[in-house]
Tab-separated table of C-alpha atoms in Angstrom:
chain	number	residue	atom	x	y	z
A	284	MET	CA	5.814	-16.265	23.870
A	285	LEU	CA	6.577	-20.124	24.904
A	286	ASP	CA	4.326	-22.920	26.187
A	287	ARG	CA	5.219	-24.829	29.280
A	288	ILE	CA	8.146	-26.941	27.748
A	289	GLY	CA	9.652	-23.989	26.005
A	290	PHE	CA	8.328	-24.329	22.514
A	291	SER	CA	6.618	-21.542	20.519
A	292	PRO	CA	2.760	-22.305	20.222
A	293	SER	CA	1.620	-23.573	16.916
A	294	ARG	CA	-1.086	-21.006	16.551
A	295	PRO	CA	-1.705	-17.491	17.966
A	296	VAL	CA	-2.319	-17.160	21.758
A	297	CYS	CA	-3.517	-14.929	24.298
A	298	ARG	CA	-2.664	-14.430	28.240
A	299	HIS	CA	-5.635	-14.297	30.424
A	300	GLU	CA	-5.249	-14.587	34.382
A	301	GLU	CA	-1.621	-15.910	33.817
A	302	LYS	CA	-2.785	-18.753	31.716
A	303	THR	CA	-2.249	-19.347	27.812
A	304	ALA	CA	-5.397	-20.106	25.781
A	305	PRO	CA	-5.523	-20.420	21.835
A	306	MET	CA	-7.087	-17.252	20.153
A	307	PRO	CA	-10.104	-17.901	18.209
A	308	ARG	CA	-9.594	-18.033	14.263
A	309	ASN	CA	-11.546	-16.437	11.684
A	310	LEU	CA	-11.869	-19.417	9.465
A	311	ARG	CA	-13.963	-17.188	6.579
A	312	ARG	CA	-11.407	-14.371	6.643
A	313	ASP	CA	-8.467	-17.107	6.367
A	314	ARG	CA	-10.035	-18.789	3.654
A	315	ALA	CA	-10.752	-15.614	1.866
A	316	GLU	CA	-7.240	-14.283	2.262
A	317	ALA	CA	-5.541	-17.433	1.331
A	318	GLY	CA	-7.415	-17.327	-1.710
A	319	LEU	CA	-6.702	-13.593	-2.367
A	320	LEU	CA	-2.799	-14.770	-1.999
A	321	ARG	CA	-3.399	-17.953	-4.457
A	322	ARG	CA	-5.143	-15.522	-7.140
A	323	THR	CA	-2.298	-13.258	-7.073
A	324	ALA	CA	0.251	-16.183	-7.660
A	325	ALA	CA	-1.960	-17.235	-10.410
A	326	CYS	CA	-2.102	-13.801	-11.988
A	327	LEU	CA	2.044	-13.606	-11.882
A	328	ARG	CA	2.161	-17.164	-13.528
A	329	ASP	CA	-0.399	-16.044	-16.281
A	330	ASP	CA	1.624	-12.971	-17.203
A	331	PRO	CA	4.994	-12.569	-15.699
A	332	ASP	CA	6.088	-9.927	-18.347
A	333	GLY	CA	3.173	-7.998	-17.139
A	334	ALA	CA	4.584	-8.130	-13.613
A	335	ARG	CA	6.884	-5.341	-14.601
A	336	SER	CA	4.257	-2.905	-13.685
A	337	ALA	CA	4.441	-4.073	-10.226
A	338	GLY	CA	8.044	-3.590	-10.002
A	339	LEU	CA	9.433	-6.953	-10.589
A	340	THR	CA	12.274	-6.758	-12.933
A	341	CYS	CA	12.255	-10.172	-14.708
A	342	THR	CA	10.172	-13.200	-15.484
A	343	GLU	CA	12.063	-15.192	-12.622
A	344	ASP	CA	11.098	-12.693	-10.118
A	345	ALA	CA	7.649	-12.841	-10.653
A	346	LEU	CA	7.722	-16.814	-10.713
A	347	ALA	CA	9.555	-17.111	-7.723
A	348	LEU	CA	7.258	-14.599	-6.003
A	349	ALA	CA	4.078	-16.937	-7.358
A	350	ALA	CA	5.616	-19.491	-5.448
A	351	LEU	CA	6.286	-17.662	-2.314
A	352	LEU	CA	2.723	-16.609	-2.287
A	353	ASP	CA	1.300	-20.246	-2.646
A	354	LEU	CA	3.451	-21.119	0.542
A	355	LEU	CA	2.243	-17.952	2.270
A	356	ALA	CA	-1.414	-18.952	1.648
A	357	VAL	CA	-0.767	-22.058	3.342
A	358	GLU	CA	0.807	-20.270	6.634
A	359	LEU	CA	-1.345	-17.185	6.494
A	360	PRO	CA	-3.394	-18.063	9.812
A	361	TYR	CA	0.221	-18.487	11.780
A	362	LEU	CA	1.845	-15.186	10.203
A	363	ASP	CA	2.370	-11.975	12.485
A	364	ALA	CA	-0.783	-9.753	12.185
A	365	VAL	CA	1.064	-6.932	10.919
A	366	LEU	CA	3.225	-8.961	8.090
A	367	ARG	CA	-0.296	-10.489	7.320
A	368	LEU	CA	-1.868	-7.317	6.439
A	369	MET	CA	0.894	-6.063	4.646
A	370	ILE	CA	0.948	-9.184	2.410
A	371	VAL	CA	-2.830	-9.123	1.830
A	372	GLU	CA	-2.985	-5.373	1.027
A	373	SER	CA	0.174	-5.786	-1.553
A	374	CYS	CA	-1.997	-8.567	-3.138
A	375	GLU	CA	-4.823	-6.746	-3.432
A	376	ARG	CA	-3.175	-3.512	-5.078
A	377	LEU	CA	-1.312	-6.019	-7.618
A	378	LEU	CA	-4.922	-7.691	-8.387
A	379	ASP	CA	-6.360	-4.179	-9.115
A	380	ARG	CA	-3.835	-3.485	-11.890
A	381	PRO	CA	-5.457	-3.688	-15.541
A	382	SER	CA	-3.758	-7.141	-16.578
A	383	CYS	CA	-4.843	-9.132	-13.921
């Protein structure tokens, strides 16, 4: 969906009676899930060799994934809802491992 001048909106929007309005955010959930991504990134950095049990093949992959999770934590409120759910669930499973 584009705004009036043809750009993508900067945050999720909804349409009501032919008007576009920003969707309310759940700031508490945003902070909690961003914290989950950051904790997962820290776990990968602290034990990159242990990340093999999560399916990563080498230390460089673990460090790259940790950097990506740090970036996604900042942009989490703007991600597609399905993608966001998949990322959060994957991080929860990763942190449930005994080594983290």
